[in-house]
CSV table of C-alpha atoms in Angstrom, one decimal:
chain,number,residue,atom,x,y,z
A,1,UNK,CA,94.5,89.0,100.4
A,2,UNK,CA,95.4,91.0,103.7
A,3,UNK,CA,92.3,93.7,103.9
A,4,UNK,CA,93.4,97.1,105.8
A,5,UNK,CA,91.0,99.2,107.7
A,6,UNK,CA,93.2,101.5,109.6
A,7,UNK,CA,96.6,103.5,109.1
A,8,UNK,CA,98.9,105.3,111.3
A,9,UNK,CA,101.2,108.0,109.9
A,10,UNK,CA,103.4,111.0,111.4
A,11,UNK,CA,103.9,114.2,109.7
A,12,UNK,CA,107.3,114.7,108.8
A,13,UNK,CA,109.2,117.1,111.2
A,14,UNK,CA,111.3,120.1,110.0
A,15,UNK,CA,114.2,118.2,111.1
A,16,UNK,CA,113.8,115.5,108.5
A,17,UNK,CA,116.5,117.3,106.5
A,18,UNK,CA,118.7,115.7,108.9
A,19,UNK,CA,117.5,112.3,108.4
A,20,UNK,CA,119.7,109.3,108.0
A,21,UNK,CA,120.7,108.3,104.4
A,22,UNK,CA,122.9,105.9,102.8
A,23,UNK,CA,122.9,108.1,99.7
A,24,UNK,CA,121.8,104.9,97.5
A,25,UNK,CA,118.6,106.4,95.9
A,26,UNK,CA,119.6,110.1,96.1
A,27,UNK,CA,122.6,112.4,97.0
A,28,UNK,CA,120.3,115.4,97.5
A,29,UNK,CA,118.9,116.9,100.7
A,30,UNK,CA,115.2,116.8,101.2
A,31,UNK,CA,113.0,119.9,101.2
A,32,UNK,CA,110.7,119.9,104.3
A,33,UNK,CA,107.9,122.0,102.9
A,34,UNK,CA,107.9,119.7,99.7
A,35,UNK,CA,107.9,116.7,102.0
A,36,UNK,CA,105.0,117.9,104.0
A,37,UNK,CA,102.8,118.4,100.7
A,38,UNK,CA,104.0,114.8,99.7
A,39,UNK,CA,103.1,113.3,102.9
A,40,UNK,CA,99.7,115.1,102.8
A,41,UNK,CA,98.9,113.4,99.4
A,42,UNK,CA,99.9,110.1,100.7
A,43,UNK,CA,97.6,110.2,103.5
A,44,UNK,CA,94.8,111.2,101.0
A,45,UNK,CA,95.4,108.2,99.0
A,46,UNK,CA,95.4,106.0,101.9
A,47,UNK,CA,91.9,107.3,102.8
A,48,UNK,CA,90.7,107.0,99.2
A,49,UNK,CA,91.7,103.3,99.5
A,50,UNK,CA,89.6,102.9,102.4
A,51,UNK,CA,91.7,103.4,105.7
A,52,UNK,CA,90.8,105.3,108.5
A,53,UNK,CA,94.0,107.3,108.9
A,54,UNK,CA,95.4,108.6,112.3
A,55,UNK,CA,97.8,111.5,111.9
A,56,UNK,CA,100.5,112.0,114.6
A,57,UNK,CA,102.1,115.2,115.4
A,58,UNK,CA,105.8,115.5,114.2
A,59,UNK,CA,108.8,114.8,116.6
A,60,UNK,CA,111.4,117.3,115.8
A,61,UNK,CA,113.8,115.4,117.9
A,62,UNK,CA,113.4,112.2,115.7
A,63,UNK,CA,114.5,113.5,112.1
A,64,UNK,CA,113.2,110.1,111.0
A,65,UNK,CA,110.0,109.7,112.7
A,66,UNK,CA,107.9,110.1,109.8
A,67,UNK,CA,108.8,106.6,108.9
A,68,UNK,CA,106.4,105.1,111.4
A,69,UNK,CA,106.7,101.4,110.1
A,70,UNK,CA,110.2,101.1,111.6
A,71,UNK,CA,109.3,101.3,115.4
A,72,UNK,CA,106.5,98.9,115.2
A,73,UNK,CA,105.1,95.7,113.2
A,74,UNK,CA,101.2,95.4,113.4
A,75,UNK,CA,98.7,93.2,111.9
A,76,UNK,CA,94.8,93.2,113.0
A,77,UNK,CA,95.7,90.9,115.9
A,78,UNK,CA,98.8,92.1,117.5
A,79,UNK,CA,101.5,94.9,117.6
A,80,UNK,CA,105.4,94.2,118.3
A,81,UNK,CA,107.3,97.2,119.3
A,82,UNK,CA,110.6,97.0,117.7
A,83,UNK,CA,114.3,97.9,118.9
A,84,UNK,CA,116.5,100.1,116.6
A,85,UNK,CA,120.1,99.7,117.2
A,86,UNK,CA,120.3,103.3,116.0
A,87,UNK,CA,120.5,105.9,118.7
A,88,UNK,CA,118.9,108.5,116.9
A,89,UNK,CA,116.0,106.1,116.1
A,90,UNK,CA,115.5,104.1,119.2
A,91,UNK,CA,113.4,106.8,121.0
A,92,UNK,CA,110.8,106.4,118.4
A,93,UNK,CA,109.5,103.1,119.8
A,94,UNK,CA,108.5,105.0,123.0
A,95,UNK,CA,106.6,107.6,121.3
A,96,UNK,CA,104.5,105.1,119.1
A,97,UNK,CA,103.3,103.0,122.1
A,98,UNK,CA,100.8,105.0,123.6
A,99,UNK,CA,99.1,105.2,120.0
A,100,UNK,CA,99.2,101.5,119.8
A,101,UNK,CA,97.6,100.9,123.0
A,102,UNK,CA,94.6,102.6,121.6
A,103,UNK,CA,94.2,100.0,119.2
A,104,UNK,CA,95.5,96.8,121.1
A,105,UNK,CA,95.0,95.3,124.5
A,106,UNK,CA,98.4,95.1,126.6
A,107,UNK,CA,98.3,91.3,126.2
A,108,UNK,CA,98.6,91.7,122.5
A,109,UNK,CA,101.6,94.1,122.5
A,110,UNK,CA,104.9,92.8,122.4
A,111,UNK,CA,108.4,94.1,122.6
A,112,UNK,CA,111.9,93.3,121.0
A,113,UNK,CA,114.5,93.5,123.8
A,114,UNK,CA,118.0,93.8,123.9
A,115,UNK,CA,120.1,92.2,122.6
A,116,UNK,CA,117.5,91.7,120.1
A,117,UNK,CA,117.4,94.4,117.5
A,118,UNK,CA,114.8,95.0,114.7
A,119,UNK,CA,113.5,97.6,112.3
A,120,UNK,CA,110.0,97.0,110.8
A,121,UNK,CA,111.4,97.7,107.2
A,122,UNK,CA,113.2,94.5,107.5
A,123,UNK,CA,109.8,92.6,108.0
A,124,UNK,CA,107.7,91.5,105.0
A,125,UNK,CA,104.6,90.0,105.5
A,126,UNK,CA,103.1,87.3,102.7
A,127,UNK,CA,99.7,86.2,104.0
A,128,UNK,CA,100.5,84.2,107.5
A,129,UNK,CA,104.3,84.2,106.8
A,130,UNK,CA,106.9,86.7,107.5
A,131,UNK,CA,110.0,87.1,105.9
A,132,UNK,CA,112.5,88.8,108.5
A,133,UNK,CA,115.6,90.5,106.8
A,134,UNK,CA,119.0,90.2,108.8
A,135,UNK,CA,120.6,93.5,108.2
A,136,UNK,CA,122.5,96.2,110.2
A,137,UNK,CA,119.2,97.2,111.7
A,138,UNK,CA,117.7,93.6,112.4
A,139,UNK,CA,119.7,90.8,114.0
A,140,UNK,CA,119.4,87.2,114.5
A,141,UNK,CA,118.1,87.7,118.2
A,142,UNK,CA,115.5,90.2,117.1
A,143,UNK,CA,114.1,87.5,114.5
A,144,UNK,CA,114.1,84.9,117.1
A,145,UNK,CA,112.1,87.1,119.5
A,146,UNK,CA,109.7,88.1,116.7
A,147,UNK,CA,109.1,84.6,115.9
A,148,UNK,CA,108.2,83.7,119.4
A,149,UNK,CA,105.7,86.5,119.3
A,150,UNK,CA,104.0,85.7,115.9
A,151,UNK,CA,103.7,81.9,116.4
A,152,UNK,CA,101.3,82.5,119.2
A,153,UNK,CA,98.7,83.7,116.6
A,154,UNK,CA,99.5,81.1,114.0
A,155,UNK,CA,101.8,83.0,112.0
A,156,UNK,CA,105.2,81.7,110.7
A,157,UNK,CA,108.7,83.3,109.9
A,158,UNK,CA,111.8,83.0,108.3
A,159,UNK,CA,115.0,85.1,108.0
A,160,UNK,CA,116.4,86.2,104.5
A,161,UNK,CA,120.0,88.0,104.3
A,162,UNK,CA,119.8,91.6,103.3
A,163,UNK,CA,123.1,92.2,101.3
A,164,UNK,CA,122.4,95.3,99.7
A,165,UNK,CA,121.1,98.7,101.3
A,166,UNK,CA,119.1,99.3,104.3
A,167,UNK,CA,116.1,97.4,104.6
A,168,UNK,CA,114.7,94.2,103.3
A,169,UNK,CA,111.7,95.8,101.9
A,170,UNK,CA,113.7,98.1,99.8
A,171,UNK,CA,114.8,95.0,97.6
A,172,UNK,CA,111.6,92.7,97.8
A,173,UNK,CA,108.0,93.5,98.0
A,174,UNK,CA,104.9,91.2,97.8
A,175,UNK,CA,101.9,92.5,96.0
A,176,UNK,CA,99.4,89.8,96.4
A,177,UNK,CA,98.4,86.5,94.4
A,178,UNK,CA,101.9,85.4,94.5
A,179,UNK,CA,103.3,88.5,92.6
A,180,UNK,CA,106.4,90.1,94.0
A,181,UNK,CA,108.9,92.7,92.9
A,182,UNK,CA,112.5,92.3,93.8
A,183,UNK,CA,116.1,93.2,92.8
A,184,UNK,CA,118.5,91.1,90.9
A,185,UNK,CA,120.3,90.3,94.2
A,186,UNK,CA,116.9,89.3,95.8
A,187,UNK,CA,116.0,87.2,92.8
A,188,UNK,CA,119.0,84.9,94.0
A,189,UNK,CA,117.3,84.1,97.1
A,190,UNK,CA,115.8,80.6,97.3
A,191,UNK,CA,113.2,81.8,99.7
A,192,UNK,CA,111.5,83.5,96.7
A,193,UNK,CA,111.7,80.9,94.0
A,194,UNK,CA,108.3,80.0,94.0
A,195,UNK,CA,106.7,83.4,93.7
A,196,UNK,CA,105.8,85.0,90.2
A,197,UNK,CA,108.9,87.3,90.4
A,198,UNK,CA,109.5,90.8,88.5
A,199,UNK,CA,113.3,91.6,88.6
A,200,UNK,CA,112.9,95.6,88.8
A,201,UNK,CA,115.8,97.0,86.6
A,202,UNK,CA,118.8,99.0,88.3
A,203,UNK,CA,117.5,102.2,87.2
A,204,UNK,CA,114.3,101.7,88.8
A,205,UNK,CA,115.3,100.0,91.8
A,206,UNK,CA,113.2,102.4,94.2
A,207,UNK,CA,110.3,101.6,92.5
A,208,UNK,CA,110.3,98.0,94.2
A,209,UNK,CA,108.9,99.7,97.4
A,210,UNK,CA,105.5,99.8,96.0
A,211,UNK,CA,102.5,99.2,98.1
A,212,UNK,CA,99.7,96.9,98.0
A,213,UNK,CA,96.4,98.1,99.6
A,214,UNK,CA,92.9,96.6,99.5
A,215,UNK,CA,93.4,95.8,95.8
A,216,UNK,CA,95.2,98.7,94.4
A,217,UNK,CA,99.1,99.3,94.1
A,218,UNK,CA,100.5,102.6,95.2
A,219,UNK,CA,103.7,103.2,93.0
A,220,UNK,CA,106.3,106.0,93.5
A,221,UNK,CA,106.3,108.5,90.5
A,222,UNK,CA,109.0,108.5,87.8
A,223,UNK,CA,109.3,104.7,87.3
A,224,UNK,CA,107.4,103.8,84.1
A,225,UNK,CA,108.7,100.4,83.5
A,226,UNK,CA,107.8,99.1,86.8
A,227,UNK,CA,104.6,101.0,86.6
A,228,UNK,CA,103.5,99.3,83.4
A,229,UNK,CA,104.4,95.7,84.6
A,230,UNK,CA,102.1,96.4,87.6
A,231,UNK,CA,99.2,97.5,85.3
A,232,UNK,CA,99.7,94.5,83.0
A,233,UNK,CA,98.9,92.2,86.3
A,234,UNK,CA,95.6,94.1,86.2
A,235,UNK,CA,96.1,96.1,89.2
A,236,UNK,CA,94.5,99.6,89.7
A,237,UNK,CA,97.2,101.9,90.4
A,238,UNK,CA,98.1,105.1,92.4
A,239,UNK,CA,101.2,107.1,91.4
A,240,UNK,CA,102.7,109.0,94.5
A,241,UNK,CA,105.5,111.6,94.5
A,242,UNK,CA,107.9,110.5,97.5
A,243,UNK,CA,110.8,112.1,96.0
A,244,UNK,CA,111.7,114.2,99.3
A,245,UNK,CA,111.5,111.0,101.4
A,246,UNK,CA,113.6,108.9,98.7
A,247,UNK,CA,116.5,111.6,99.7
A,248,UNK,CA,116.5,109.9,103.2
A,249,UNK,CA,116.1,106.3,102.1
A,250,UNK,CA,112.2,106.4,102.9
A,251,UNK,CA,109.5,104.9,100.7
A,252,UNK,CA,105.9,104.1,100.5
A,253,UNK,CA,105.9,101.3,103.0
A,254,UNK,CA,107.7,103.0,105.6
A,255,UNK,CA,105.4,106.1,105.7
A,256,UNK,CA,102.5,104.2,107.5
A,257,UNK,CA,101.6,101.3,109.6
A,258,UNK,CA,98.5,99.5,108.1
A,259,UNK,CA,96.1,96.7,109.8
C-alpha cells in the first residue's frame, strides 16, 4: 500500500465556470461559490486522513487549474511535469513547477517534451507499476518518455487505450489489495484481467473515480451502489460532494497531487 504524507491542491478560480467539459457527466454549468465550499471540504478530509496539504492560490487565467493532478505526476521519489496538448491547460505546468521544486531536487524532476503529450489523469499507479492511458491528451511519445523516467527508479509502465471519455482514471481506479473499480468497457481490457474487478453500473459511472488514501476510500456523493460495494470490502469511507467539479469533468483524484 502506498502511504501518502503530502498533498498539493489549488483553489478553484472564478473562471472555473469556463472549464473544459465533454458533457459526459453533466450538462450544467458549475457554480463557483459552491465549488469553493466543496473544495474546502475536500482539503479537510485529506488532512483528516493524514496529509499535510499545501493549498495554492487560484489562477484565473487557467479555468481548469484546480485539477492539479493533470500538469504533474508525483511519487515520494520523483516528479514528472506533463505536457498538455490543450492550449488552455498547457501553461499550468509552468505554474506548478516552482511548487514541486520545494519538494524535489532538480535531478528528480522530469519533463514530458513535445512531440510527447500527457496529462496526469491518464496515469494510474498500481504499486510499482503505472498504467498510462493513450487518449486525446496523452500520446505514445509521452508514454515512452514517461517510461524512461520512471524506470530509473525501479518502476515499470505499460499503455492502455482510452476508448471512452477524457482520461483513463475516469474509467478505471485502483484501490488497494488487488481491488479495482472500472467501467464495462475497461473491464474488457486484458491488462486488468488479474484484478478483483467491480464493474460500476452506467448510472454510477462517475463513482469510478474514488480515491484511496491511507486505508480509507473517498467516494463521490450520490452513488449508493458503488459506495455499498466499497464498504463491503471492509474499507472505511469518506463521502465527498464534488458535484460542481463533475460539471467540468473533474473528480476526486484530479483535485490533488498526493505523495
